[in-house]
Amino acid sequence: MDKVVDKFGRPVRDLRISVTDRCNFRCTYCMPKEIFGNDYVFLPREELLTFEEITRSAYLFALLGVEKLRLTGGEPLLRRGLPNLIKQLSKINGIKDIGLTTNAVLLGQYAEELYDAGLRRLNISLDALDPFVFGEMNGRGTNPQIVLKNIELAKEMGFQIKVNMVVQKGVNEHEIVPMAMHFKERGMTLRFIEFMDVGNDNAWSFKKVVTKKEIFTLLQSEFELEPVDADYFGEVAQRYRYKDNGVEVGFITSVSESFCSSCTRARLSSDGKLYTCLFASDGFDLRELIRSGKSDEQLLKAITDVWKTRTDRYSDERTEETAKKRKKINMSYIGG
Ligand code: SAM
Ligand code: SF4
Ligand code: SF4
């Protein structure tokens, strides 16, 4: 197939698939419990894309040039039978890489099945080692030991693991160095994520962002770091390595140094809407086309048309004003 590029010449290379909008955490920066309370209405089961529908969509995206898939949520491990989906996705021609982003609470239960299904890469979210800080941030009082234990278990099984830490001013800044030390010693990549204004519910402001520059300065007071070249066009993290042992650290600088010009990511929500930006207001209803019996050619044409007209560059243009006023989809719905 011809290469499909958007209005700024960006190809589509990655597809992030949210498999559920539900989560066992209530992270303050993602699903604050005041909003996602007991009466919050999540998507009913019949609205979720089935595994067959997800696999068909991924197959079509692969024809358009997608090589990498990432499964996310909500908490993807809450979706029943997830290893079966991974088995189906790994058979698609052209897909070179499948990753899963998880809070790892249920990983102990599913790691073996996931590994047997062919999954090798995990991004695990952990915002602090301090039980009080982590318990407050995850909104459920969950102890970090559960996550740390499952990280060790998955590492021993042979998974390649990256740990993601969202940093918020006045909340977990003091955990930056302890987290760096912990994962450096264990030979695992830790990535610092700048707090983003995803959705409209997380009370975001520039003042609450700890920038890459600030984090880097803090790390430099403890460690000697050197830059690592990007592996491919559109790599999200800026990478460095510790000079003494070569372990990497990364920064996802969506706020202070945006990277829209190389953004090659499409996103599929759990109810089958296609989004071309994490900060979009609306998505394209792919499920409706799939369920109305459209052929692969018709679906391909529809996806191509959406991508070809894409002009997203939200982070390049972000202001305090746009962050507050623009209606944006929730992170737990689209999956990051
Ligand atoms: N539940 C899974 C997890 O937490 O790993 C997967 C979904 S979660 C939405 C995906 C990633 O988005 C996590 O690493 C999370 O920390 C990150 N995230 C959520 N809200 C964010 C925000 N406001 N700013 C930056 N990162 C955020
Ligand atoms: Fe759940 Fe992940 Fe959002 Fe936390 S960041 S509330 S674990 S979806
Ligand atoms: Fe891509 Fe939108 Fe993020 Fe820019 S703001 S990098 S276009 S998802």
mmCIF file with all atom_site columns, C-alpha atoms in Angstrom, residues 83-212:
data_model
loop_
_atom_site.group_PDB
_atom_site.id
_atom_site.type_symbol
_atom_site.label_atom_id
_atom_site.label_alt_id
_atom_site.label_comp_id
_atom_site.label_asym_id
_atom_site.label_entity_id
_atom_site.label_seq_id
_atom_site.pdbx_PDB_ins_code
_atom_site.Cartn_x
_atom_site.Cartn_y
_atom_site.Cartn_z
_atom_site.occupancy
_atom_site.B_iso_or_equiv
_atom_site.pdbx_formal_charge
_atom_site.auth_seq_id
_atom_site.auth_comp_id
_atom_site.auth_asym_id
_atom_site.auth_atom_id
_atom_site.pdbx_PDB_model_num
ATOM 1   C CA . PRO A 1 83  ? -3.598  -13.210 26.600 1.00 0.00 ? 83  PRO A CA 1
ATOM 2   C CA . ASN A 1 84  ? -5.924  -14.497 23.847 1.00 0.00 ? 84  ASN A CA 1
ATOM 3   C CA . LEU A 1 85  ? -5.940  -11.038 22.280 1.00 0.00 ? 85  LEU A CA 1
ATOM 4   C CA . ILE A 1 86  ? -2.154  -10.937 22.394 1.00 0.00 ? 86  ILE A CA 1
ATOM 5   C CA . LYS A 1 87  ? -1.970  -14.299 20.643 1.00 0.00 ? 87  LYS A CA 1
ATOM 6   C CA . GLN A 1 88  ? -4.223  -12.999 17.847 1.00 0.00 ? 88  GLN A CA 1
ATOM 7   C CA . LEU A 1 89  ? -2.354  -9.703  17.490 1.00 0.00 ? 89  LEU A CA 1
ATOM 8   C CA . SER A 1 90  ? 1.059   -11.329 17.333 1.00 0.00 ? 90  SER A CA 1
ATOM 9   C CA . LYS A 1 91  ? 0.009   -13.253 14.211 1.00 0.00 ? 91  LYS A CA 1
ATOM 10  C CA . ILE A 1 92  ? -0.586  -10.075 12.186 1.00 0.00 ? 92  ILE A CA 1
ATOM 11  C CA . ASN A 1 93  ? 1.883   -9.579  9.335  1.00 0.00 ? 93  ASN A CA 1
ATOM 12  C CA . GLY A 1 94  ? 3.979   -6.449  9.746  1.00 0.00 ? 94  GLY A CA 1
ATOM 13  C CA . ILE A 1 95  ? 3.542   -6.126  13.525 1.00 0.00 ? 95  ILE A CA 1
ATOM 14  C CA . LYS A 1 96  ? 7.060   -6.212  14.953 1.00 0.00 ? 96  LYS A CA 1
ATOM 15  C CA . ASP A 1 97  ? 6.402   -5.213  18.502 1.00 0.00 ? 97  ASP A CA 1
ATOM 16  C CA . ILE A 1 98  ? 3.609   -5.504  21.083 1.00 0.00 ? 98  ILE A CA 1
ATOM 17  C CA . GLY A 1 99  ? 3.781   -3.790  24.464 1.00 0.00 ? 99  GLY A CA 1
ATOM 18  C CA . LEU A 1 100 ? 1.470   -3.532  27.453 1.00 0.00 ? 100 LEU A CA 1
ATOM 19  C CA . THR A 1 101 ? 1.135   -0.594  29.851 1.00 0.00 ? 101 THR A CA 1
ATOM 20  C CA . THR A 1 102 ? -0.097  -1.609  33.289 1.00 0.00 ? 102 THR A CA 1
ATOM 21  C CA . ASN A 1 103 ? -0.154  -0.618  36.941 1.00 0.00 ? 103 ASN A CA 1
ATOM 22  C CA . ALA A 1 104 ? 0.990   -4.236  37.569 1.00 0.00 ? 104 ALA A CA 1
ATOM 23  C CA . VAL A 1 105 ? -1.310  -4.932  40.514 1.00 0.00 ? 105 VAL A CA 1
ATOM 24  C CA . LEU A 1 106 ? -2.704  -7.986  38.714 1.00 0.00 ? 106 LEU A CA 1
ATOM 25  C CA . LEU A 1 107 ? 0.529   -8.892  36.961 1.00 0.00 ? 107 LEU A CA 1
ATOM 26  C CA . GLY A 1 108 ? 1.425   -11.664 39.402 1.00 0.00 ? 108 GLY A CA 1
ATOM 27  C CA . GLN A 1 109 ? -1.779  -13.403 38.359 1.00 0.00 ? 109 GLN A CA 1
ATOM 28  C CA . TYR A 1 110 ? -1.351  -13.042 34.577 1.00 0.00 ? 110 TYR A CA 1
ATOM 29  C CA . ALA A 1 111 ? 2.388   -12.748 33.850 1.00 0.00 ? 111 ALA A CA 1
ATOM 30  C CA . GLU A 1 112 ? 2.881   -16.364 32.856 1.00 0.00 ? 112 GLU A CA 1
ATOM 31  C CA . GLU A 1 113 ? -0.120  -16.475 30.507 1.00 0.00 ? 113 GLU A CA 1
ATOM 32  C CA . LEU A 1 114 ? 0.942   -13.187 28.939 1.00 0.00 ? 114 LEU A CA 1
ATOM 33  C CA . TYR A 1 115 ? 4.465   -14.455 28.388 1.00 0.00 ? 115 TYR A CA 1
ATOM 34  C CA . ASP A 1 116 ? 3.189   -17.701 26.875 1.00 0.00 ? 116 ASP A CA 1
ATOM 35  C CA . ALA A 1 117 ? 0.952   -15.658 24.558 1.00 0.00 ? 117 ALA A CA 1
ATOM 36  C CA . GLY A 1 118 ? 4.056   -13.964 23.160 1.00 0.00 ? 118 GLY A CA 1
ATOM 37  C CA . LEU A 1 119 ? 4.159   -10.673 25.091 1.00 0.00 ? 119 LEU A CA 1
ATOM 38  C CA . ARG A 1 120 ? 7.696   -9.546  25.919 1.00 0.00 ? 120 ARG A CA 1
ATOM 39  C CA . ARG A 1 121 ? 7.494   -5.834  26.696 1.00 0.00 ? 121 ARG A CA 1
ATOM 40  C CA . LEU A 1 122 ? 5.917   -4.194  29.719 1.00 0.00 ? 122 LEU A CA 1
ATOM 41  C CA . ASN A 1 123 ? 5.668   -0.558  30.737 1.00 0.00 ? 123 ASN A CA 1
ATOM 42  C CA . ILE A 1 124 ? 4.837   -0.513  34.417 1.00 0.00 ? 124 ILE A CA 1
ATOM 43  C CA . SER A 1 125 ? 3.579   2.610   36.144 1.00 0.00 ? 125 SER A CA 1
ATOM 44  C CA . LEU A 1 126 ? 4.911   3.394   39.607 1.00 0.00 ? 126 LEU A CA 1
ATOM 45  C CA . ASP A 1 127 ? 5.002   6.925   40.996 1.00 0.00 ? 127 ASP A CA 1
ATOM 46  C CA . ALA A 1 128 ? 6.729   6.465   44.359 1.00 0.00 ? 128 ALA A CA 1
ATOM 47  C CA . LEU A 1 129 ? 8.464   3.988   46.666 1.00 0.00 ? 129 LEU A CA 1
ATOM 48  C CA . ASP A 1 130 ? 7.093   5.666   49.759 1.00 0.00 ? 130 ASP A CA 1
ATOM 49  C CA . PRO A 1 131 ? 3.892   3.791   50.751 1.00 0.00 ? 131 PRO A CA 1
ATOM 50  C CA . PHE A 1 132 ? 2.063   6.905   51.907 1.00 0.00 ? 132 PHE A CA 1
ATOM 51  C CA . VAL A 1 133 ? 2.880   8.941   48.798 1.00 0.00 ? 133 VAL A CA 1
ATOM 52  C CA . PHE A 1 134 ? 2.054   6.066   46.448 1.00 0.00 ? 134 PHE A CA 1
ATOM 53  C CA . GLY A 1 135 ? -1.140  5.198   48.332 1.00 0.00 ? 135 GLY A CA 1
ATOM 54  C CA . GLU A 1 136 ? -2.337  8.785   48.042 1.00 0.00 ? 136 GLU A CA 1
ATOM 55  C CA . MET A 1 137 ? -1.421  9.039   44.364 1.00 0.00 ? 137 MET A CA 1
ATOM 56  C CA . ASN A 1 138 ? -3.098  5.785   43.353 1.00 0.00 ? 138 ASN A CA 1
ATOM 57  C CA . GLY A 1 139 ? -6.222  6.799   45.271 1.00 0.00 ? 139 GLY A CA 1
ATOM 58  C CA . ARG A 1 140 ? -6.677  3.284   46.700 1.00 0.00 ? 140 ARG A CA 1
ATOM 59  C CA . GLY A 1 141 ? -4.007  3.189   49.380 1.00 0.00 ? 141 GLY A CA 1
ATOM 60  C CA . THR A 1 142 ? -2.283  0.348   47.496 1.00 0.00 ? 142 THR A CA 1
ATOM 61  C CA . ASN A 1 143 ? 1.212   -0.417  48.771 1.00 0.00 ? 143 ASN A CA 1
ATOM 62  C CA . PRO A 1 144 ? 4.115   -0.092  46.282 1.00 0.00 ? 144 PRO A CA 1
ATOM 63  C CA . GLN A 1 145 ? 5.471   -3.468  47.476 1.00 0.00 ? 145 GLN A CA 1
ATOM 64  C CA . ILE A 1 146 ? 2.764   -5.206  45.447 1.00 0.00 ? 146 ILE A CA 1
ATOM 65  C CA . VAL A 1 147 ? 3.961   -3.470  42.283 1.00 0.00 ? 147 VAL A CA 1
ATOM 66  C CA . LEU A 1 148 ? 7.659   -3.943  43.138 1.00 0.00 ? 148 LEU A CA 1
ATOM 67  C CA . LYS A 1 149 ? 7.145   -7.656  43.772 1.00 0.00 ? 149 LYS A CA 1
ATOM 68  C CA . ASN A 1 150 ? 5.385   -8.085  40.432 1.00 0.00 ? 150 ASN A CA 1
ATOM 69  C CA . ILE A 1 151 ? 8.117   -6.121  38.649 1.00 0.00 ? 151 ILE A CA 1
ATOM 70  C CA . GLU A 1 152 ? 10.722  -8.537  40.043 1.00 0.00 ? 152 GLU A CA 1
ATOM 71  C CA . LEU A 1 153 ? 8.624   -11.528 39.113 1.00 0.00 ? 153 LEU A CA 1
ATOM 72  C CA . ALA A 1 154 ? 8.128   -10.289 35.536 1.00 0.00 ? 154 ALA A CA 1
ATOM 73  C CA . LYS A 1 155 ? 11.837  -9.490  35.225 1.00 0.00 ? 155 LYS A CA 1
ATOM 74  C CA . GLU A 1 156 ? 12.766  -13.007 36.309 1.00 0.00 ? 156 GLU A CA 1
ATOM 75  C CA . MET A 1 157 ? 10.370  -14.428 33.738 1.00 0.00 ? 157 MET A CA 1
ATOM 76  C CA . GLY A 1 158 ? 12.268  -12.568 31.017 1.00 0.00 ? 158 GLY A CA 1
ATOM 77  C CA . PHE A 1 159 ? 10.039  -9.565  30.256 1.00 0.00 ? 159 PHE A CA 1
ATOM 78  C CA . GLN A 1 160 ? 11.731  -6.358  29.095 1.00 0.00 ? 160 GLN A CA 1
ATOM 79  C CA . ILE A 1 161 ? 10.487  -3.752  31.541 1.00 0.00 ? 161 ILE A CA 1
ATOM 80  C CA . LYS A 1 162 ? 10.362  0.020   31.633 1.00 0.00 ? 162 LYS A CA 1
ATOM 81  C CA . VAL A 1 163 ? 8.993   1.802   34.669 1.00 0.00 ? 163 VAL A CA 1
ATOM 82  C CA . ASN A 1 164 ? 6.993   5.022   34.213 1.00 0.00 ? 164 ASN A CA 1
ATOM 83  C CA . MET A 1 165 ? 6.791   7.665   36.928 1.00 0.00 ? 165 MET A CA 1
ATOM 84  C CA . VAL A 1 166 ? 4.502   10.700  36.565 1.00 0.00 ? 166 VAL A CA 1
ATOM 85  C CA . VAL A 1 167 ? 6.063   13.574  38.494 1.00 0.00 ? 167 VAL A CA 1
ATOM 86  C CA . GLN A 1 168 ? 3.907   16.244  40.103 1.00 0.00 ? 168 GLN A CA 1
ATOM 87  C CA . LYS A 1 169 ? 5.177   19.321  41.861 1.00 0.00 ? 169 LYS A CA 1
ATOM 88  C CA . GLY A 1 170 ? 4.795   19.168  45.627 1.00 0.00 ? 170 GLY A CA 1
ATOM 89  C CA . VAL A 1 171 ? 3.527   15.566  45.442 1.00 0.00 ? 171 VAL A CA 1
ATOM 90  C CA . ASN A 1 172 ? 6.323   13.121  44.565 1.00 0.00 ? 172 ASN A CA 1
ATOM 91  C CA . GLU A 1 173 ? 9.358   15.215  43.542 1.00 0.00 ? 173 GLU A CA 1
ATOM 92  C CA . HIS A 1 174 ? 11.267  13.932  46.564 1.00 0.00 ? 174 HIS A CA 1
ATOM 93  C CA . GLU A 1 175 ? 10.833  10.393  45.199 1.00 0.00 ? 175 GLU A CA 1
ATOM 94  C CA . ILE A 1 176 ? 12.796  11.129  41.998 1.00 0.00 ? 176 ILE A CA 1
ATOM 95  C CA . VAL A 1 177 ? 16.238  10.244  43.372 1.00 0.00 ? 177 VAL A CA 1
ATOM 96  C CA . PRO A 1 178 ? 15.122  7.217   45.455 1.00 0.00 ? 178 PRO A CA 1
ATOM 97  C CA . MET A 1 179 ? 13.254  5.828   42.416 1.00 0.00 ? 179 MET A CA 1
ATOM 98  C CA . ALA A 1 180 ? 16.280  6.462   40.178 1.00 0.00 ? 180 ALA A CA 1
ATOM 99  C CA . MET A 1 181 ? 18.587  4.668   42.642 1.00 0.00 ? 181 MET A CA 1
ATOM 100 C CA . HIS A 1 182 ? 16.241  1.730   43.055 1.00 0.00 ? 182 HIS A CA 1
ATOM 101 C CA . PHE A 1 183 ? 15.871  1.012   39.338 1.00 0.00 ? 183 PHE A CA 1
ATOM 102 C CA . LYS A 1 184 ? 19.478  1.848   38.457 1.00 0.00 ? 184 LYS A CA 1
ATOM 103 C CA . GLU A 1 185 ? 20.636  -0.815  40.911 1.00 0.00 ? 185 GLU A CA 1
ATOM 104 C CA . ARG A 1 186 ? 18.239  -3.332  39.398 1.00 0.00 ? 186 ARG A CA 1
ATOM 105 C CA . GLY A 1 187 ? 19.265  -2.556  35.815 1.00 0.00 ? 187 GLY A CA 1
ATOM 106 C CA . MET A 1 188 ? 15.826  -1.302  34.760 1.00 0.00 ? 188 MET A CA 1
ATOM 107 C CA . THR A 1 189 ? 14.935  1.792   32.726 1.00 0.00 ? 189 THR A CA 1
ATOM 108 C CA . LEU A 1 190 ? 12.959  4.403   34.630 1.00 0.00 ? 190 LEU A CA 1
ATOM 109 C CA . ARG A 1 191 ? 11.140  7.075   32.635 1.00 0.00 ? 191 ARG A CA 1
ATOM 110 C CA . PHE A 1 192 ? 10.001  10.346  34.126 1.00 0.00 ? 192 PHE A CA 1
ATOM 111 C CA . ILE A 1 193 ? 6.746   11.635  32.652 1.00 0.00 ? 193 ILE A CA 1
ATOM 112 C CA . GLU A 1 194 ? 5.821   15.287  32.885 1.00 0.00 ? 194 GLU A CA 1
ATOM 113 C CA . PHE A 1 195 ? 2.357   15.766  34.377 1.00 0.00 ? 195 PHE A CA 1
ATOM 114 C CA . MET A 1 196 ? 0.000   16.429  31.458 1.00 0.00 ? 196 MET A CA 1
ATOM 115 C CA . ASP A 1 197 ? -3.334  18.181  31.071 1.00 0.00 ? 197 ASP A CA 1
ATOM 116 C CA . VAL A 1 198 ? -5.112  15.112  29.712 1.00 0.00 ? 198 VAL A CA 1
ATOM 117 C CA . GLY A 1 199 ? -8.882  15.248  30.105 1.00 0.00 ? 199 GLY A CA 1
ATOM 118 C CA . ASN A 1 200 ? -10.548 18.039  32.054 1.00 0.00 ? 200 ASN A CA 1
ATOM 119 C CA . ASP A 1 201 ? -10.675 16.465  35.497 1.00 0.00 ? 201 ASP A CA 1
ATOM 120 C CA . ASN A 1 202 ? -7.156  16.450  36.913 1.00 0.00 ? 202 ASN A CA 1
ATOM 121 C CA . ALA A 1 203 ? -6.838  20.138  37.954 1.00 0.00 ? 203 ALA A CA 1
ATOM 122 C CA . TRP A 1 204 ? -3.763  20.552  35.792 1.00 0.00 ? 204 TRP A CA 1
ATOM 123 C CA . SER A 1 205 ? -1.718  23.727  35.684 1.00 0.00 ? 205 SER A CA 1
ATOM 124 C CA . PHE A 1 206 ? 1.794   24.576  34.453 1.00 0.00 ? 206 PHE A CA 1
ATOM 125 C CA . LYS A 1 207 ? 2.689   25.231  38.093 1.00 0.00 ? 207 LYS A CA 1
ATOM 126 C CA . LYS A 1 208 ? 2.209   21.543  38.942 1.00 0.00 ? 208 LYS A CA 1
ATOM 127 C CA . VAL A 1 209 ? 4.571   20.318  36.233 1.00 0.00 ? 209 VAL A CA 1
ATOM 128 C CA . VAL A 1 210 ? 8.113   19.305  37.167 1.00 0.00 ? 210 VAL A CA 1
ATOM 129 C CA . THR A 1 211 ? 9.978   19.784  33.905 1.00 0.00 ? 211 THR A CA 1
ATOM 130 C CA . LYS A 1 212 ? 12.597  17.510  32.425 1.00 0.00 ? 212 LYS A CA 1
#
